[in-house]
Short mmCIF file of C-alpha atoms in Angstrom, two decimals:
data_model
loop_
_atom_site.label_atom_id
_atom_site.label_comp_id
_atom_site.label_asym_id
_atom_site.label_seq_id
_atom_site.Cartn_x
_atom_site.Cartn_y
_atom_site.Cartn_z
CA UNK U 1 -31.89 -63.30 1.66
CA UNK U 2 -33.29 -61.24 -0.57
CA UNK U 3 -34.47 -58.27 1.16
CA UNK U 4 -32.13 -55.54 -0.16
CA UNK U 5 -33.74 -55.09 -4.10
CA UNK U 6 -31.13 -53.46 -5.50
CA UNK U 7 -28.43 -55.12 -3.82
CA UNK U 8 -28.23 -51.92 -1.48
CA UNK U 9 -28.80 -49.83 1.78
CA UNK U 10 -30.85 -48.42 3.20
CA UNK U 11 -33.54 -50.87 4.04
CA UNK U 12 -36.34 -50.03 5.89
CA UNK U 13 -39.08 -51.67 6.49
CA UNK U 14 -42.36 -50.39 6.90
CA UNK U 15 -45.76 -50.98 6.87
CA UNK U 16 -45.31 -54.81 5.62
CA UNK U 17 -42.84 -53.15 3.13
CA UNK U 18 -39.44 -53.90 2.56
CA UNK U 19 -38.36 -50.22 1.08
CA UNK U 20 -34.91 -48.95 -0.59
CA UNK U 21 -33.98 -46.29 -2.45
CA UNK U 22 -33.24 -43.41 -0.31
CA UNK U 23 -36.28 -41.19 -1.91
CA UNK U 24 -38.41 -43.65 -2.74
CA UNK U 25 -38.70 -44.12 1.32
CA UNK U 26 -38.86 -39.92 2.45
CA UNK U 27 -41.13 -39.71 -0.40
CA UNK U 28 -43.48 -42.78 1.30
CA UNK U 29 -42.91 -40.90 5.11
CA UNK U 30 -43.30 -37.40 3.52
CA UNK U 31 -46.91 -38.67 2.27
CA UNK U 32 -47.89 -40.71 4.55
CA UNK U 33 -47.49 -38.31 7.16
CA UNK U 34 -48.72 -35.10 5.72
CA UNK U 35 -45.71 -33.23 5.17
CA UNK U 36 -45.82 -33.00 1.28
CA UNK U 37 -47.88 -30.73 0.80
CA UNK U 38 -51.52 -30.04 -0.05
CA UNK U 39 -51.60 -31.02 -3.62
CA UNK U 40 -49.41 -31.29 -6.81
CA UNK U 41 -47.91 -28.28 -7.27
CA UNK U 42 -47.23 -28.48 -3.33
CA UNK U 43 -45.57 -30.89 -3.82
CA UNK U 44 -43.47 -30.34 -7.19
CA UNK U 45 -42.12 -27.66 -4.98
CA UNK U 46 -41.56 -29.04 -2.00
CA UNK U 47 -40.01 -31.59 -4.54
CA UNK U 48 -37.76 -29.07 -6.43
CA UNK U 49 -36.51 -27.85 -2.81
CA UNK U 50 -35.23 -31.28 -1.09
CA UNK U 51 -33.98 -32.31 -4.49
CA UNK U 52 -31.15 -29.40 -4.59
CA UNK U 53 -30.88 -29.73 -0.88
CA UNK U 54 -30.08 -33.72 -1.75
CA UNK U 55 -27.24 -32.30 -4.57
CA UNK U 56 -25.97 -30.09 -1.51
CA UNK U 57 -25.98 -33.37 0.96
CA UNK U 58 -24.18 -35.59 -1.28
CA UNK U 59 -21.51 -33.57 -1.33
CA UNK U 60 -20.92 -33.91 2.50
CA UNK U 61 -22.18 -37.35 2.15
CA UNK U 62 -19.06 -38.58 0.05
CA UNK U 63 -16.57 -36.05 1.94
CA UNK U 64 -15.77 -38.52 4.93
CA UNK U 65 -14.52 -41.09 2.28
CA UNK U 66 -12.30 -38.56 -0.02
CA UNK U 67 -8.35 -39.24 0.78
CA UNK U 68 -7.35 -36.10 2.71
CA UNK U 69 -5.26 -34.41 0.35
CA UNK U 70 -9.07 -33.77 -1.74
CA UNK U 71 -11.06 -32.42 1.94
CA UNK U 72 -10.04 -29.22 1.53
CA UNK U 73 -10.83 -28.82 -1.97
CA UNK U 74 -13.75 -30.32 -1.24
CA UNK U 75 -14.68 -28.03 1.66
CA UNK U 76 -14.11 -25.19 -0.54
CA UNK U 77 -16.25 -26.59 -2.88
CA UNK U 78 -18.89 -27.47 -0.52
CA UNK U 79 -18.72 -23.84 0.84
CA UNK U 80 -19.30 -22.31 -2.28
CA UNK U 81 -22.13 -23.93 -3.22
CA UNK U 82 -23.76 -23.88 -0.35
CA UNK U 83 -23.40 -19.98 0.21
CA UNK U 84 -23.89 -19.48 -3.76
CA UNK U 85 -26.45 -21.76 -5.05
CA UNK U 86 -28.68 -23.16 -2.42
CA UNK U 87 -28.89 -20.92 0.82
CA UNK U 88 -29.45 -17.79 -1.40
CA UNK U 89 -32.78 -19.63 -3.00
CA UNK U 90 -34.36 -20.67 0.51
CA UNK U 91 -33.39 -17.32 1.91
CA UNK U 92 -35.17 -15.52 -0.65
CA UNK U 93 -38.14 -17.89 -0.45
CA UNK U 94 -38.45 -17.05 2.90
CA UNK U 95 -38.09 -13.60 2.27
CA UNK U 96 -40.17 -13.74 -0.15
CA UNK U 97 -43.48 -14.96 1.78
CA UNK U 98 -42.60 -13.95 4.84
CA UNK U 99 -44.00 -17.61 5.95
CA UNK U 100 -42.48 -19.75 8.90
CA UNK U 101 -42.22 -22.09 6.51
CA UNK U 102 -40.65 -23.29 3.20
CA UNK U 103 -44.07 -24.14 1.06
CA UNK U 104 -47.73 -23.61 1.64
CA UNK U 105 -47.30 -21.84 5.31
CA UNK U 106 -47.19 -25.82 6.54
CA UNK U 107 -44.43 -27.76 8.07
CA UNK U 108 -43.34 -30.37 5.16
CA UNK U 109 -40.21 -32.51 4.57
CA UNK U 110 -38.44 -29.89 2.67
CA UNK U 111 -37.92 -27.70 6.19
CA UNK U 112 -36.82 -30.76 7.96
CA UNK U 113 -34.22 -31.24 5.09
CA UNK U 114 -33.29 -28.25 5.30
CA UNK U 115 -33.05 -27.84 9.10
CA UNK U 116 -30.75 -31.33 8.38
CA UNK U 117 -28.72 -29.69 5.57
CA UNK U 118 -28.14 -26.34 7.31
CA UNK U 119 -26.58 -28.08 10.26
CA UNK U 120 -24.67 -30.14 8.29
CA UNK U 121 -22.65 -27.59 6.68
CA UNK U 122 -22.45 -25.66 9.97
CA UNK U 123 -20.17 -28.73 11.51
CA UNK U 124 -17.78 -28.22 8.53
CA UNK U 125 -18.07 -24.27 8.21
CA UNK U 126 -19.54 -22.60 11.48
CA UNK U 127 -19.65 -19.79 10.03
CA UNK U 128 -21.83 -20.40 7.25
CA UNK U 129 -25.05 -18.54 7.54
CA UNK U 130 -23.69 -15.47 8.35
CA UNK U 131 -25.04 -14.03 5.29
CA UNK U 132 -27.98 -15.18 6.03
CA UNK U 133 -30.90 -13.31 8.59
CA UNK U 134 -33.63 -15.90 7.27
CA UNK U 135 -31.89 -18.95 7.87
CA UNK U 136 -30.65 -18.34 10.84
CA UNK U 137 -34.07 -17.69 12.09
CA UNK U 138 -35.29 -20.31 10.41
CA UNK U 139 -32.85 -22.73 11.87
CA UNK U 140 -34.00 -21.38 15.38
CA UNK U 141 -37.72 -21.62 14.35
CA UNK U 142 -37.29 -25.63 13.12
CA UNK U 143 -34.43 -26.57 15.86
CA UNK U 144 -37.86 -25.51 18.52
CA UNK U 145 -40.62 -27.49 17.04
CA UNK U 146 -41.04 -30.49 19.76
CA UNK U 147 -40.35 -33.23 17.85
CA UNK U 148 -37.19 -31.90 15.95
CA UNK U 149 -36.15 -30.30 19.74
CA UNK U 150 -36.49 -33.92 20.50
CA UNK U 151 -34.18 -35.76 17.79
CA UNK U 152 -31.77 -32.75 18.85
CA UNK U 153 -31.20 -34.01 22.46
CA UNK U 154 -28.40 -36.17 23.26
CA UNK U 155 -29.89 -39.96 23.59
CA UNK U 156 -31.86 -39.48 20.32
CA UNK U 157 -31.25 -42.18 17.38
CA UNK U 158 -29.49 -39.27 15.40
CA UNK U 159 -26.11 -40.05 14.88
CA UNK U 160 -22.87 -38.11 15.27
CA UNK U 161 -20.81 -36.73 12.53
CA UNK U 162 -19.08 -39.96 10.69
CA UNK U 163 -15.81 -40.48 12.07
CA UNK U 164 -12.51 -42.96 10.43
CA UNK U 165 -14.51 -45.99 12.39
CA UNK U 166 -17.75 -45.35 10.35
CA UNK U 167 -15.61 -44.79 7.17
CA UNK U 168 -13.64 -48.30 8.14
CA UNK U 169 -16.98 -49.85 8.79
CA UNK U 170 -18.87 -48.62 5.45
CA UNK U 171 -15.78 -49.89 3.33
CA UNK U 172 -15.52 -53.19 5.36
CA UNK U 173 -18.69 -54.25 4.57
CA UNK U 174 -19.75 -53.05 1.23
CA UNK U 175 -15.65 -54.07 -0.01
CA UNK U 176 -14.99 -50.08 -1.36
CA UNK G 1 -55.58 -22.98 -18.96
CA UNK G 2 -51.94 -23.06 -19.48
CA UNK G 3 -49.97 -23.60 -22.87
CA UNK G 4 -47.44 -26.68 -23.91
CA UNK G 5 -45.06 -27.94 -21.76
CA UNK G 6 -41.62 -26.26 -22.41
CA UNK G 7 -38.57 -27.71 -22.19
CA UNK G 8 -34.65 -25.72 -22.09
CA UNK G 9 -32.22 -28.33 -22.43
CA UNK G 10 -29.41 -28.90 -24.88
CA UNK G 11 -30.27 -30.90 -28.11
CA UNK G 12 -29.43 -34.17 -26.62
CA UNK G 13 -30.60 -36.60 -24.60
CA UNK G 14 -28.79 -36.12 -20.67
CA UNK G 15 -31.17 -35.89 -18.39
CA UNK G 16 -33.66 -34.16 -20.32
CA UNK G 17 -34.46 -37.58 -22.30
CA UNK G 18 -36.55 -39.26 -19.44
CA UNK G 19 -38.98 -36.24 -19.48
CA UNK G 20 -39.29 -36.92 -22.94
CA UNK G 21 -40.18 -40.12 -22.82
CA UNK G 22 -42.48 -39.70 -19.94
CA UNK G 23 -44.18 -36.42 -21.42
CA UNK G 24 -44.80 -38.23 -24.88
CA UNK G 25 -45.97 -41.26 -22.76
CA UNK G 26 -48.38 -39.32 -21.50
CA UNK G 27 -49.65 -38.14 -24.81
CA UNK G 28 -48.59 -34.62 -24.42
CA UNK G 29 -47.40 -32.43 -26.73
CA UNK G 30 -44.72 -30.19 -25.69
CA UNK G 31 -41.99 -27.47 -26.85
CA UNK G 32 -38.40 -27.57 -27.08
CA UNK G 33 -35.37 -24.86 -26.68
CA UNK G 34 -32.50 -26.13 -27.47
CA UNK G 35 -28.92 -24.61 -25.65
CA UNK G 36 -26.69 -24.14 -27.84
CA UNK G 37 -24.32 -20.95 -26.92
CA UNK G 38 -23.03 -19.81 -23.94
CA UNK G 39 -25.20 -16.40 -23.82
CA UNK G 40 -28.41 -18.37 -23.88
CA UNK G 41 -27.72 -20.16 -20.62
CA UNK G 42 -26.64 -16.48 -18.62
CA UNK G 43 -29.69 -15.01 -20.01
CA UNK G 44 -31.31 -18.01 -18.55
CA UNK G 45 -29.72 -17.63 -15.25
CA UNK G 46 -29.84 -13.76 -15.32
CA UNK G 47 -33.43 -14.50 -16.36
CA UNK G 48 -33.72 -16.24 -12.52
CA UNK G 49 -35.40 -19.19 -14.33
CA UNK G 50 -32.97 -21.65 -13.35
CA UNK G 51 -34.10 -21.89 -9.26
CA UNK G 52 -30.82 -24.08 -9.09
CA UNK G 53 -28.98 -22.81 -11.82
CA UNK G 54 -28.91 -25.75 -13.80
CA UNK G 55 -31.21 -27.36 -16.15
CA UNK G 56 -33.12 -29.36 -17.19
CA UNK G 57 -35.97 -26.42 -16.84
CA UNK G 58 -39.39 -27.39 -18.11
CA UNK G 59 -42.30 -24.79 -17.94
CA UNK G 60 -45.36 -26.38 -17.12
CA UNK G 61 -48.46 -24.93 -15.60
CA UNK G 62 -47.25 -21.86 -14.89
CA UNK G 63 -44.18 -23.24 -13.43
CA UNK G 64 -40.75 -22.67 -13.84
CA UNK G 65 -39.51 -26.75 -12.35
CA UNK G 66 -36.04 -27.60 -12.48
CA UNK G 67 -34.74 -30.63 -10.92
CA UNK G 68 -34.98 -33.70 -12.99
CA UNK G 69 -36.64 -35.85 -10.53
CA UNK G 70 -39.37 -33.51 -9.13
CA UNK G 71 -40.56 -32.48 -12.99
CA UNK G 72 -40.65 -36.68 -13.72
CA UNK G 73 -43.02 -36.75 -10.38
CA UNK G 74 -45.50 -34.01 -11.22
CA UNK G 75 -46.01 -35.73 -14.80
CA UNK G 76 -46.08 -38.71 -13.24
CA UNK G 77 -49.07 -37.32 -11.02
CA UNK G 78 -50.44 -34.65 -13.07
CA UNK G 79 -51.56 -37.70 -15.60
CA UNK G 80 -52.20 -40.55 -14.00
CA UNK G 81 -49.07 -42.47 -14.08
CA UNK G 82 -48.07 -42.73 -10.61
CA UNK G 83 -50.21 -45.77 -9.51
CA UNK G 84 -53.19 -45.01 -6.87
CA UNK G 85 -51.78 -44.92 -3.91
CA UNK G 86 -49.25 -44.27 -1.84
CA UNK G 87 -48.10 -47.59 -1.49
CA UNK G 88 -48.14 -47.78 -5.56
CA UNK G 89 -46.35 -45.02 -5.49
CA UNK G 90 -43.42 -45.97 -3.00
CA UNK G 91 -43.23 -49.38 -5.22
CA UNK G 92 -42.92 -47.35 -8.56
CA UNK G 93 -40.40 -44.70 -7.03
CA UNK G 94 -38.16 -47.31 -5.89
CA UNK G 95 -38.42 -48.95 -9.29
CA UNK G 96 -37.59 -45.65 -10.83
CA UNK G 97 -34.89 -45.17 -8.49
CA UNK G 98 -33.66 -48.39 -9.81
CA UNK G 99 -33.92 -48.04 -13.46
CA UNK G 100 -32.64 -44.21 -12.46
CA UNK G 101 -29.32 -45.34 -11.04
CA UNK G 102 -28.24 -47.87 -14.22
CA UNK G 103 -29.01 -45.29 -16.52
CA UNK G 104 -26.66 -43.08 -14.49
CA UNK G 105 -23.63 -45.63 -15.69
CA UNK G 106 -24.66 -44.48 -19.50
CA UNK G 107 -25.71 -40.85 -18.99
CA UNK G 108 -21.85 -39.63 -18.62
CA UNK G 109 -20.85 -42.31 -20.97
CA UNK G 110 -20.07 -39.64 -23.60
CA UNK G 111 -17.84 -37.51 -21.69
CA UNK G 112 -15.77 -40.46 -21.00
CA UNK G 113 -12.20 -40.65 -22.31
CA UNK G 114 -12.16 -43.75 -24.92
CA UNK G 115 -9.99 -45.69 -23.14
CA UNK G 116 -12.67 -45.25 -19.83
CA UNK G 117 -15.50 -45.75 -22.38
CA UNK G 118 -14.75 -49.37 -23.02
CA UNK G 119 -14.24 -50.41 -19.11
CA UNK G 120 -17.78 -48.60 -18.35
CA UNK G 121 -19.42 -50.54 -21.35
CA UNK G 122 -18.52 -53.28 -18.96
CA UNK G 123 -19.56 -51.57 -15.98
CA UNK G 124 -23.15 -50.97 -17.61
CA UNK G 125 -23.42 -54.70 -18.91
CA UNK G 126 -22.78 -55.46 -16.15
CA UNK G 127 -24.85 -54.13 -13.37
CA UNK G 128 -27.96 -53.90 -15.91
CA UNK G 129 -27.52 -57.79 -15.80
CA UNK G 130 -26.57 -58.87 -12.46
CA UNK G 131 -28.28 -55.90 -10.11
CA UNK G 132 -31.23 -54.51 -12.37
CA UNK G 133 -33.16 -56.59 -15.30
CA UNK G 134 -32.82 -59.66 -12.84
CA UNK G 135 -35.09 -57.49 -10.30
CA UNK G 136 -37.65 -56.64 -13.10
CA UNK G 137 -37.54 -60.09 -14.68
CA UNK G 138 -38.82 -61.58 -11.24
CA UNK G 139 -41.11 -58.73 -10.61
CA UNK G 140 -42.83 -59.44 -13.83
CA UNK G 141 -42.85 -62.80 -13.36
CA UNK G 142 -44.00 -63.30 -9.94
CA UNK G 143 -47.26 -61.52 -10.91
CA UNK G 144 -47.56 -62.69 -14.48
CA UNK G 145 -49.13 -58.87 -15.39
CA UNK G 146 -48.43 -56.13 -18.48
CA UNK G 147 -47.33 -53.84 -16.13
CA UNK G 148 -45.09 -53.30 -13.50
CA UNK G 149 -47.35 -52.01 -10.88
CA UNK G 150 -51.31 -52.39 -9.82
CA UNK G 151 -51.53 -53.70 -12.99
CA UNK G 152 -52.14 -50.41 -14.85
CA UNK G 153 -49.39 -48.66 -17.38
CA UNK G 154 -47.11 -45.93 -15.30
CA UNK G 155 -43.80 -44.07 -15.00
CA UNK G 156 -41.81 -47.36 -13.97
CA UNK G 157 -43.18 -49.18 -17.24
CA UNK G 158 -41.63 -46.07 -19.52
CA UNK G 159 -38.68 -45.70 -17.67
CA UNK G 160 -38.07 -48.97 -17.34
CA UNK G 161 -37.96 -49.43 -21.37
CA UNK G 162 -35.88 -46.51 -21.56
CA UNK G 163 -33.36 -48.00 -19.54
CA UNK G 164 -33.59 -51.38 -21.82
CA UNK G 165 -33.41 -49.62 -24.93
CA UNK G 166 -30.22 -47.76 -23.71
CA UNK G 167 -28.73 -50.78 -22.42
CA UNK G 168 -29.63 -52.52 -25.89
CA UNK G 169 -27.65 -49.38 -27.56
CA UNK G 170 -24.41 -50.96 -25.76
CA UNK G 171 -24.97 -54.92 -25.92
CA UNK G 172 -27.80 -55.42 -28.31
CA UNK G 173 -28.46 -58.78 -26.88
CA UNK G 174 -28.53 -57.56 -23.55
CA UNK G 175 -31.96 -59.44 -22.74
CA UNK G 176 -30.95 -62.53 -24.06
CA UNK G 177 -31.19 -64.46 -20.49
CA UNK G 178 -34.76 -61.95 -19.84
CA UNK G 179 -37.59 -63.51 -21.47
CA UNK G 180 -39.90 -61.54 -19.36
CA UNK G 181 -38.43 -58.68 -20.29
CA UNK G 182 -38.16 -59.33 -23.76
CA UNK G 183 -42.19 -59.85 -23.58
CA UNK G 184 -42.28 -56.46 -21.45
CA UNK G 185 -40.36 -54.47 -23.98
CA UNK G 186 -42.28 -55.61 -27.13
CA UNK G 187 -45.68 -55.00 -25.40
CA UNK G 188 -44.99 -51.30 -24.13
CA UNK G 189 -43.39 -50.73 -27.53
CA UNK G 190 -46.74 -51.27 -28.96
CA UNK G 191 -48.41 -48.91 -26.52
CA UNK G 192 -49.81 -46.40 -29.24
CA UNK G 193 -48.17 -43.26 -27.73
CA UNK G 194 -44.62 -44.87 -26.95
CA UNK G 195 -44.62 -46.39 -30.50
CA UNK G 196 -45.23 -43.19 -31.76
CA UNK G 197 -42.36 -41.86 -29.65
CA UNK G 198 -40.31 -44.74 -31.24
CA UNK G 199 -40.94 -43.52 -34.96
CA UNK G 200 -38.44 -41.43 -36.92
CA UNK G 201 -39.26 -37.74 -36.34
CA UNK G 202 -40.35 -37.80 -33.37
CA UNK G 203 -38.91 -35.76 -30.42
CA UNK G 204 -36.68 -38.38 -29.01
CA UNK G 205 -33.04 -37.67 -29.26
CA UNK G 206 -30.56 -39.82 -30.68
CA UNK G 207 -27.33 -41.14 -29.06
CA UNK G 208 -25.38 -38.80 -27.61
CA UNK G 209 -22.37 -37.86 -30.23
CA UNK G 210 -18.95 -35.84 -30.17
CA UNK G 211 -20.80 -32.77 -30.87
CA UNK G 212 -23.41 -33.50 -28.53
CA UNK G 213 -20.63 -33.60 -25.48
CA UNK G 214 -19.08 -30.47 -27.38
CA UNK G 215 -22.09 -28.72 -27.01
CA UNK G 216 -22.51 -29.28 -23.27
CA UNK G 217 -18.65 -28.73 -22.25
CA UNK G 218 -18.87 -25.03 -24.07
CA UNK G 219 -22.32 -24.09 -22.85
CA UNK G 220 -21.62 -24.73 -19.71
CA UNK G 221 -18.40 -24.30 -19.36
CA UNK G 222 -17.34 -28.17 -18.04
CA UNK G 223 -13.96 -28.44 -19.57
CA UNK G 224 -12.32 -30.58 -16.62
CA UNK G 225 -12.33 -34.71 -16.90
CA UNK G 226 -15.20 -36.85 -16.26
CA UNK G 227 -14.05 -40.02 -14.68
CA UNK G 228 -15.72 -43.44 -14.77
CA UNK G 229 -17.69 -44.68 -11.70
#
């Protein structure tokens, strides 16, 4: 019909737009809803920040559809990045500023990908912050804001770790 | 007031080229260091310049910005080339995402086995012909204007002749069946700053070679395969 530009998902449609691209649509929320910041720079870093959390995402993105003899690998992999190259640069921000949050002492998109991304790697290595004081209070800080508490609760449109049915369903439709 | 933009990258295109393009778009001058030994990326990471540790790294404005997409962005907003809204905006960053993901097919290209090289000349043919120009052909069309979006010159317009011209490198009749965007490539061409950009000597890097791909494997130390996707 036409609706998906690129031939792709996701789709969503919003404000009489039909958007894809995965960051051309958190870049249109992020904005629209004042969590990007307070001007350029604010945003180049806020930028900088979700784009190596994406790098850290994708790899638990493709993980549910590697053939099982590469997960483990893989989770090595994803453990060692995580606890080498991208927690160690949002627990020294924090550190750093001493802020509850990541940029400009104001909630933006790059704490809710973060709060997303920490949890993430939790469900494949529990213990994965231990290493890190900030985090973990940061976690605890984000997890309590009301509208993220919210989207926490069971009943909330956030969905559950993918499982072989998702995988199934994924492949199914897009012929992988 | 700040200096140049700087930019640490190998001396190649990769993902550095894009910021290139979009920098000299812009009209601005800028400074390159170019990676060629193993010892000048660990004094870069020692350094802590690389938040990521990876480049691209571009120093702009008192910033140290890694992160490919988020330098392209503050460019992109910093002059004027990022339409005038947020609704603009959302339009040209899904263009850009577009034009982002085809020129993903041809920036591992190099680091492909030869074999692998001729099935993802295919690959890139294509998809640049059956998922991508056909988007920009009807965009272009549909609204009849110079530009991509609001009518006014921006990122998509550069990085959508980018992609072209790469494409071209592959097929050079690529846009045979795209008179729009045969139209849209001569006219940006002409824009004085891009065809400047186009002439010999200027700081746009040629296509990556053997050497190139040598470069990057020692420097950083990426000696395994690179498959095709």
């Amino acid at each position: 019909d036409g609706e998906l530009m690129f031939q792709q998902v996701p789709l969503v449609e919003i404000d009489g737009m039909k958007l894809v691209q995965t960051r051309a649509i958190l870049s249109y929320i992020a904005g629209r809803y004042n969590l990007y910041g307070k001007d350029l720079k604010e945003r180049a870093l806020i930028d900088m920040y979700v784009e190596g959390i994406t790098d850290l995402m994708q790899m638990i993105l493709m993980f549910p559809f590697l053939p099982p003899e590469a997960k483990e690998k893989n989770l090595e992999s994803i453990k060692e990045k995580a606890t080498n190259r991208y927690f160690p640069v949002f627990e020294k921000a924090l550190k750093q500023h001493g802020q509850d949050f990541l940029v400009g002492n104001k909630f933006s998109w790059a704490d809710v990908q973060l709060t997303e991304a920490i949890l993430a790697v939790e469900e494949k290595i529990p213990a994965v912050l231990s290493a890190f004081p900030q985090l973990q209070a940061f976690k605890t800080r984000m997890s309590n804001m009301p509208t993220i508490k919210k989207f926490l609760q069971p009943g909330s449109p956030r969905k559950p770790p993918p499982d072989e049915h998702y995988v199934q369903t994924v492949r199914k439709i897009l012929k992988i | 007031m700040a200096g140049k933009p700087k930019l640490y990258y190998f001396n190649g295109r990769g993902k550095m080229e894009s910021i290139r393009w979009l920098l000299a778009a812009a009209g601005v001058e800028f400074e390159e260091e170019f990676l060629e030994t193993r010892e000048q990326y660990e004094k870069l990471l020692q350094g802590g310049s690389l938040l990521f540790q990876q480049v691209p790294l571009v120093e702009i404005d008192g910033m140290k910005m890694v992160q490919t997409r988020a330098i392209l962005s503050y460019i992109a907003g910093k002059y004027n080339l990022y339409g005038k809204d947020l609704k603009e905006r959302a339009l040209i960053d899904m263009y850009v995402g577009g034009t982002d993901d085809l020129m993903g097919f041809i920036l591992m290209f190099p680091f492909l086995s030869a074999e692998d090289k001729e099935k993802q000349r295919a690959t890139i043919v294509q998809k640049a012909t059956s998922r991508y120009f056909p988007v920009y052909e009807k965009v272009l069309k549909d609204h009849g204007q110079s530009f991509l979006v609001g009518n006014k010159f921006s990122w998509a317009d550069v990085h959508l002749l980018e992609a072209i011209l790469m494409v071209e490198e592959k097929k050079s009749d690529v846009l045979s069946g795209f008179p729009q965007l045969q139209a849209f490539k001569a006219r940006i061409s002409s824009i004085p700053t891009i065809k400047k950009f186009l002439e010999p000597g200027s700081q746009r890097k040629p296509v990556p070679d053997d050497k190139y791909v040598e470069t990057v494997r020692r420097v950083l130390r990426m000696y395994y395969d690179i498959k095709a996707n």
